[in-house]
Each structure stands twice: as structure tokens, then as C-alpha cells.
PDB file of C-alpha atoms in Angstrom:
ATOM      1  CA  PHE A   1      33.140-152.764  74.745  1.00 31.00           C
ATOM      2  CA  PHE A   2      35.852-152.833  72.127  1.00 31.00           C
ATOM      3  CA  SER A   3      38.780-150.450  72.131  1.00 33.00           C
ATOM      4  CA  PRO A   4      41.422-151.201  69.505  1.00 34.00           C
ATOM      5  CA  THR A   5      44.972-150.978  70.752  1.00 32.00           C
ATOM      6  CA  ASN A   6      46.271-149.244  67.623  1.00 32.00           C
ATOM      7  CA  GLY A   7      46.052-145.682  68.889  1.00 34.00           C
ATOM      8  CA  TYR A   8      43.872-146.178  71.964  1.00 35.00           C
ATOM      9  CA  ASP A   9      46.540-144.982  74.388  1.00 35.00           C
ATOM     10  CA  ARG A  10      47.051-141.837  72.325  1.00 34.00           C
ATOM     11  CA  LEU A  11      43.291-141.444  71.868  1.00 35.00           C
ATOM     12  CA  ALA A  12      42.884-140.823  75.593  1.00 38.00           C
ATOM     13  CA  ASP A  13      45.130-137.776  75.143  1.00 41.00           C
ATOM     14  CA  GLY A  14      42.700-136.424  72.547  1.00 40.00           C
ATOM     15  CA  GLU A  15      45.166-136.253  69.673  1.00 37.00           C
ATOM     16  CA  GLU A  16      43.326-135.760  66.373  1.00 45.00           C
ATOM     17  CA  GLN A  17      45.552-138.191  64.429  1.00 48.00           C
ATOM     18  CA  ALA A  18      44.997-140.861  67.069  1.00 47.00           C
ATOM     19  CA  ILE A  19      41.257-140.437  66.615  1.00 46.00           C
ATOM     20  CA  GLN A  20      41.681-140.823  62.861  1.00 49.00           C
ATOM     21  CA  ASP A  21      43.822-143.959  63.352  1.00 52.00           C
ATOM     22  CA  TYR A  22      41.363-145.299  65.903  1.00 47.00           C
ATOM     23  CA  CYS A  23      38.443-144.884  63.528  1.00 51.00           C
ATOM     24  CA  ALA A  24      40.308-146.321  60.543  1.00 51.00           C
ATOM     25  CA  GLY A  25      41.525-149.330  62.521  1.00 49.00           C
ATOM     26  CA  TYR A  26      38.108-149.902  64.032  1.00 45.00           C
ATOM     27  CA  LYS A  27      36.402-149.687  60.642  1.00 50.00           C
ATOM     28  CA  THR A  28      38.887-152.196  59.184  1.00 49.00           C
ATOM     29  CA  PHE A  29      38.162-154.685  61.954  1.00 43.00           C
ATOM     30  CA  LEU A  30      34.426-154.089  61.541  1.00 44.00           C
ATOM     31  CA  ASP A  31      34.522-154.455  57.733  1.00 51.00           C
ATOM     32  CA  GLU A  32      36.519-157.678  57.993  1.00 49.00           C
ATOM     33  CA  GLY A  33      33.978-159.105  60.452  1.00 45.00           C
ATOM     34  CA  LYS A  34      36.597-159.521  63.178  1.00 40.00           C
ATOM     35  CA  ILE A  35      34.582-157.662  65.811  1.00 37.00           C
ATOM     36  CA  GLU A  36      31.032-156.791  66.651  1.00 44.00           C
ATOM     37  CA  ARG A  37      29.879-153.218  66.210  1.00 44.00           C
ATOM     38  CA  GLU A  38      30.813-152.167  69.736  1.00 53.00           C
ATOM     39  CA  CYS A  39      33.029-149.315  70.762  1.00 57.00           C
ATOM     40  CA  VAL A  40      33.751-146.917  73.590  1.00 68.00           C
ATOM     41  CA  THR A  41      33.901-143.170  73.169  1.00 69.00           C
ATOM     42  CA  TYR A  42      34.955-140.813  75.920  1.00 80.00           C
ATOM     43  CA  THR A  43      34.316-137.361  74.454  1.00 87.00           C
ATOM     44  CA  ILE A  44      31.947-135.724  71.995  1.00 90.00           C
ATOM     45  CA  ALA A  45      34.931-135.059  69.701  1.00 89.00           C
ATOM     46  CA  GLN A  46      35.672-138.791  69.568  1.00 87.00           C
ATOM     47  CA  ALA A  47      32.008-139.612  68.919  1.00 88.00           C
ATOM     48  CA  GLU A  48      31.904-137.077  66.087  1.00 90.00           C
ATOM     49  CA  ALA A  49      35.146-138.460  64.634  1.00 87.00           C
ATOM     50  CA  LEU A  50      33.702-141.973  64.635  1.00 85.00           C
ATOM     51  CA  GLU A  51      30.562-140.709  62.912  1.00 86.00           C
ATOM     52  CA  LYS A  52      32.635-138.813  60.333  1.00 87.00           C
ATOM     53  CA  ALA A  53      34.538-142.046  59.643  1.00 85.00           C
ATOM     54  CA  GLY A  54      31.216-143.751  58.901  1.00 85.00           C
ATOM     55  CA  ILE A  55      30.973-145.637  62.171  1.00 84.00           C
ATOM     56  CA  GLN A  56      27.473-145.397  63.614  1.00 84.00           C
ATOM     57  CA  PHE A  57      25.929-146.989  66.679  1.00 86.00           C
ATOM     58  CA  ASP A  58      22.565-148.691  66.863  1.00 87.00           C
ATOM     59  CA  HIS A  59      22.434-148.442  70.660  1.00 88.00           C
ATOM     60  CA  VAL A  60      24.375-146.729  73.424  1.00 90.00           C
ATOM     61  CA  ILE A  61      24.089-147.974  77.005  1.00 90.00           C
ATOM     62  CA  SER A  62      24.651-145.777  80.039  1.00 92.00           C
ATOM     63  CA  ILE A  63      24.864-147.760  83.258  1.00 91.00           C
ATOM     64  CA  GLU A  64      23.875-145.384  86.049  1.00 93.00           C
ATOM     65  CA  ILE A  65      25.778-145.702  89.317  1.00 93.00           C
ATOM     66  CA  SER A  66      26.498-143.096  91.975  1.00 94.00           C
ATOM     67  CA  ASP A  67      29.949-141.640  92.471  1.00 94.00           C
ATOM     68  CA  GLU A  68      29.839-142.902  96.051  1.00 93.00           C
ATOM     69  CA  GLU A  69      29.227-146.483  94.906  1.00 91.00           C
ATOM     70  CA  ILE A  70      32.045-146.246  92.364  1.00 91.00           C
ATOM     71  CA  GLU A  71      34.414-144.895  95.013  1.00 91.00           C
ATOM     72  CA  ALA A  72      33.479-147.687  97.438  1.00 88.00           C
ATOM     73  CA  ARG A  73      33.974-150.381  94.816  1.00 87.00           C
ATOM     74  CA  MET A  74      37.254-148.997  93.546  1.00 89.00           C
ATOM     75  CA  GLU A  75      38.645-148.417  97.015  1.00 90.00           C
ATOM     76  CA  GLY A  76      38.212-152.129  97.758  1.00 91.00           C
ATOM     77  CA  ARG A  77      39.985-153.335  94.626  1.00 93.00           C
ATOM     78  CA  ARG A  78      43.300-155.084  95.073  1.00 95.00           C
ATOM     79  CA  GLY A  79      45.667-156.992  92.843  1.00 95.00           C
ATOM     80  CA  CYS A  80      48.668-159.232  93.136  1.00 96.00           C
ATOM     81  CA  SER A  81      51.749-157.175  92.306  1.00 95.00           C
ATOM     82  CA  LYS A  82      53.476-160.334  91.057  1.00 96.00           C
ATOM     83  CA  CYS A  83      50.930-162.162  88.838  1.00 95.00           C
ATOM     84  CA  GLY A  84      48.131-159.585  88.541  1.00 93.00           C
ATOM     85  CA  ALA A  85      45.372-161.763  90.048  1.00 94.00           C
ATOM     86  CA  PRO A  86      42.381-159.527  90.919  1.00 93.00           C
ATOM     87  CA  TYR A  87      40.864-159.265  94.399  1.00 93.00           C
ATOM     88  CA  HIS A  88      38.354-157.128  96.275  1.00 92.00           C
ATOM     89  CA  ILE A  89      38.488-156.743 100.042  1.00 91.00           C
ATOM     90  CA  LYS A  90      34.727-157.391 100.367  1.00 88.00           C
ATOM     91  CA  ALA A  91      33.639-159.288  97.259  1.00 86.00           C
ATOM     92  CA  LYS A  92      36.694-161.500  96.647  1.00 91.00           C
ATOM     93  CA  PRO A  93      39.364-161.241  99.343  1.00 95.00           C
ATOM     94  CA  PRO A  94      42.450-163.478  99.245  1.00 97.00           C
ATOM     95  CA  LYS A  95      42.368-166.418 101.664  1.00 97.00           C
ATOM     96  CA  GLN A  96      45.216-164.847 103.639  1.00 97.00           C
ATOM     97  CA  GLU A  97      45.093-161.059 103.910  1.00 95.00           C
ATOM     98  CA  GLY A  98      47.697-159.419 101.693  1.00 96.00           C
ATOM     99  CA  VAL A  99      48.865-162.694 100.075  1.00 97.00           C
ATOM    100  CA  CYS A 100      47.910-163.900  96.593  1.00 97.00           C
ATOM    101  CA  ASP A 101      46.104-167.237  96.488  1.00 97.00           C
ATOM    102  CA  SER A 102      47.693-168.068  93.122  1.00 96.00           C
ATOM    103  CA  CYS A 103      51.377-167.238  93.504  1.00 97.00           C
ATOM    104  CA  GLY A 104      51.922-166.065  97.101  1.00 97.00           C
ATOM    105  CA  GLY A 105      52.871-162.555  95.931  1.00 97.00           C
ATOM    106  CA  PRO A 106      51.829-159.390  97.755  1.00 98.00           C
ATOM    107  CA  VAL A 107      48.237-158.209  97.223  1.00 97.00           C
ATOM    108  CA  VAL A 108      48.197-154.424  97.040  1.00 96.00           C
ATOM    109  CA  GLN A 109      45.970-151.492  96.159  1.00 93.00           C
ATOM    110  CA  ARG A 110      46.942-149.956  92.819  1.00 89.00           C
ATOM    111  CA  ASP A 111      47.563-146.220  92.786  1.00 88.00           C
ATOM    112  CA  ASP A 112      44.734-145.692  90.277  1.00 85.00           C
ATOM    113  CA  ASP A 113      42.259-147.311  92.689  1.00 89.00           C
ATOM    114  CA  LYS A 114      43.096-144.971  95.571  1.00 91.00           C
ATOM    115  CA  PRO A 115      40.275-142.590  96.585  1.00 91.00           C
ATOM    116  CA  GLU A 116      41.959-139.375  95.438  1.00 91.00           C
ATOM    117  CA  THR A 117      42.692-140.872  92.013  1.00 91.00           C
ATOM    118  CA  VAL A 118      39.167-142.229  91.640  1.00 91.00           C
ATOM    119  CA  ARG A 119      37.691-138.839  92.535  1.00 92.00           C
ATOM    120  CA  GLY A 120      39.907-137.204  89.915  1.00 91.00           C
ATOM    121  CA  ARG A 121      38.799-139.707  87.280  1.00 90.00           C
ATOM    122  CA  LEU A 122      35.161-139.065  88.197  1.00 91.00           C
ATOM    123  CA  GLU A 123      35.679-135.321  87.753  1.00 92.00           C
ATOM    124  CA  VAL A 124      37.046-135.964  84.264  1.00 90.00           C
ATOM    125  CA  TYR A 125      34.106-138.277  83.537  1.00 89.00           C
ATOM    126  CA  HIS A 126      31.569-135.625  84.569  1.00 93.00           C
ATOM    127  CA  SER A 127      33.237-132.868  82.557  1.00 91.00           C
ATOM    128  CA  GLU A 128      34.272-134.775  79.409  1.00 89.00           C
ATOM    129  CA  THR A 129      32.353-138.047  79.093  1.00 88.00           C
ATOM    130  CA  GLU A 130      28.975-137.472  80.721  1.00 92.00           C
ATOM    131  CA  PRO A 131      27.988-134.901  78.041  1.00 93.00           C
ATOM    132  CA  LEU A 132      27.899-137.851  75.614  1.00 92.00           C
ATOM    133  CA  LYS A 133      24.632-138.924  77.217  1.00 94.00           C
ATOM    134  CA  ASP A 134      22.868-135.845  75.832  1.00 95.00           C
ATOM    135  CA  TYR A 135      24.657-136.262  72.489  1.00 95.00           C
ATOM    136  CA  TYR A 136      23.383-139.835  72.083  1.00 94.00           C
ATOM    137  CA  LYS A 137      19.977-139.024  73.604  1.00 96.00           C
ATOM    138  CA  GLU A 138      19.457-136.412  70.874  1.00 96.00           C
ATOM    139  CA  LYS A 139      20.219-139.135  68.304  1.00 94.00           C
ATOM    140  CA  GLY A 140      17.586-141.374  69.920  1.00 95.00           C
ATOM    141  CA  ILE A 141      19.972-144.250  70.652  1.00 93.00           C
ATOM    142  CA  LEU A 142      20.712-143.778  74.370  1.00 94.00           C
ATOM    143  CA  ASN A 143      19.498-146.510  76.710  1.00 93.00           C
ATOM    144  CA  VAL A 144      19.870-145.685  80.401  1.00 94.00           C
ATOM    145  CA  VAL A 145      19.873-148.567  82.878  1.00 93.00           C
ATOM    146  CA  ASP A 146      20.399-148.658  86.611  1.00 93.00           C
ATOM    147  CA  ASN A 147      23.389-150.561  87.910  1.00 91.00           C
ATOM    148  CA  GLN A 148      22.424-153.784  89.646  1.00 88.00           C
ATOM    149  CA  PRO A 149      24.127-155.493  92.592  1.00 86.00           C
ATOM    150  CA  THR A 150      25.465-158.306  90.389  1.00 84.00           C
ATOM    151  CA  ILE A 151      27.026-158.596  86.945  1.00 81.00           C
ATOM    152  CA  ALA A 152      24.234-160.983  85.939  1.00 86.00           C
ATOM    153  CA  GLY A 153      21.603-158.477  87.077  1.00 89.00           C
ATOM    154  CA  THR A 154      23.235-155.619  85.183  1.00 88.00           C
ATOM    155  CA  THR A 155      23.548-157.807  82.088  1.00 87.00           C
ATOM    156  CA  GLU A 156      19.853-158.622  82.302  1.00 90.00           C
ATOM    157  CA  VAL A 157      18.743-154.974  82.440  1.00 92.00           C
ATOM    158  CA  ILE A 158      21.046-154.171  79.501  1.00 89.00           C
ATOM    159  CA  LEU A 159      19.537-156.991  77.447  1.00 89.00           C
ATOM    160  CA  GLU A 160      16.048-155.767  78.360  1.00 90.00           C
ATOM    161  CA  ALA A 161      16.939-152.213  77.307  1.00 90.00           C
ATOM    162  CA  LEU A 162      18.151-153.552  73.967  1.00 87.00           C
ATOM    163  CA  GLY A 163      15.028-155.679  73.511  1.00 85.00           C
ATOM    164  CA  LEU A 164      17.103-158.856  73.554  1.00 83.00           C
ATOM    165  CA  HIS A 165      15.681-160.442  76.690  1.00 70.00           C
ATOM    166  CA  GLU A 166      12.433-162.341  76.697  1.00 58.00           C
ATOM    167  CA  HIS A 167      10.415-162.124  79.888  1.00 52.00           C
TER     168      HIS A 167
END
């Protein structure tokens, strides 16, 4: 999904002007053909602001995954504090525990991947973002797909939901 950097950081704070800037910048990129018509909204107010700015979606995808699965995945995420190389303790561990394969720097868990932080982010999702599903369902553009064990599997069910995958 596309999130323009001009105002995105402020947009998360819900500032009205940031939403206006976000929409204007997004529309400029869209009109100039620099991006595909993809975007991320986090609240109904942002979705309404995009619509007011003339930005409409053909499809919205909701990938369904349990909070428990999200917590488990996030808890295992690690990153090199020196070069930023990504790791996961189960899916992609470094060759030597705690040491980056690329630069030898320390591999650590980021604060925003810690369980208490993830739970807090999920609470915000359920209260502020999840209501968008009903908003887009009422518009007839919501496509709900179940998360799959692999990226390729999830991509396939998204393409099927969009009618872009031939069986």
C-alpha cells in the first residue's frame, strides 16, 4: 500500500491539515501517473477526507488474522541495531544468535515489537481502524481474505478476491 511521506507522520496524529495535505499530495502523484491507485487509511475520518478530495477506491482488502497470531509474529521479530537487517527468531534467525549476518552488529527486539506495545497497537486498531471494514462493506468494495501461512499464499487469495487470478 502507498502512504506518501508528505504529511503521513502527522496524519497518524489525526490532524485535519495533515489529512488535507495527504490527500492533495496523493492526488498529485495519482494524476501524474507516478503511483497506482493504492492507499492506506486508518480511520473513518481519513477515509472520508480522501473521498472528499476525490480519491475513491475500487477495492479494499482486509486480511483477517487473529490478535494471537499477530502477537506471536511480532514478538519474534528482530533487527540489527547497526544496519537494520531484519530477522525473525523462528522464520529467519541469524546464523549466530544475537549477531547480524551482514555486519556483525547486535540483533535486538525493537521496543515497538514487544508484547505490551503490540497489544496496545491492536487495541487502537480495534477501536479506530477496524470500523473501516463496515464503512467499506457498505460501499460494496470490501474484500475479506484469510491470512495464509506464506506471503505467496496470501498474495494468491488477494488476487483471487480481486478477480485477477486465473484458476
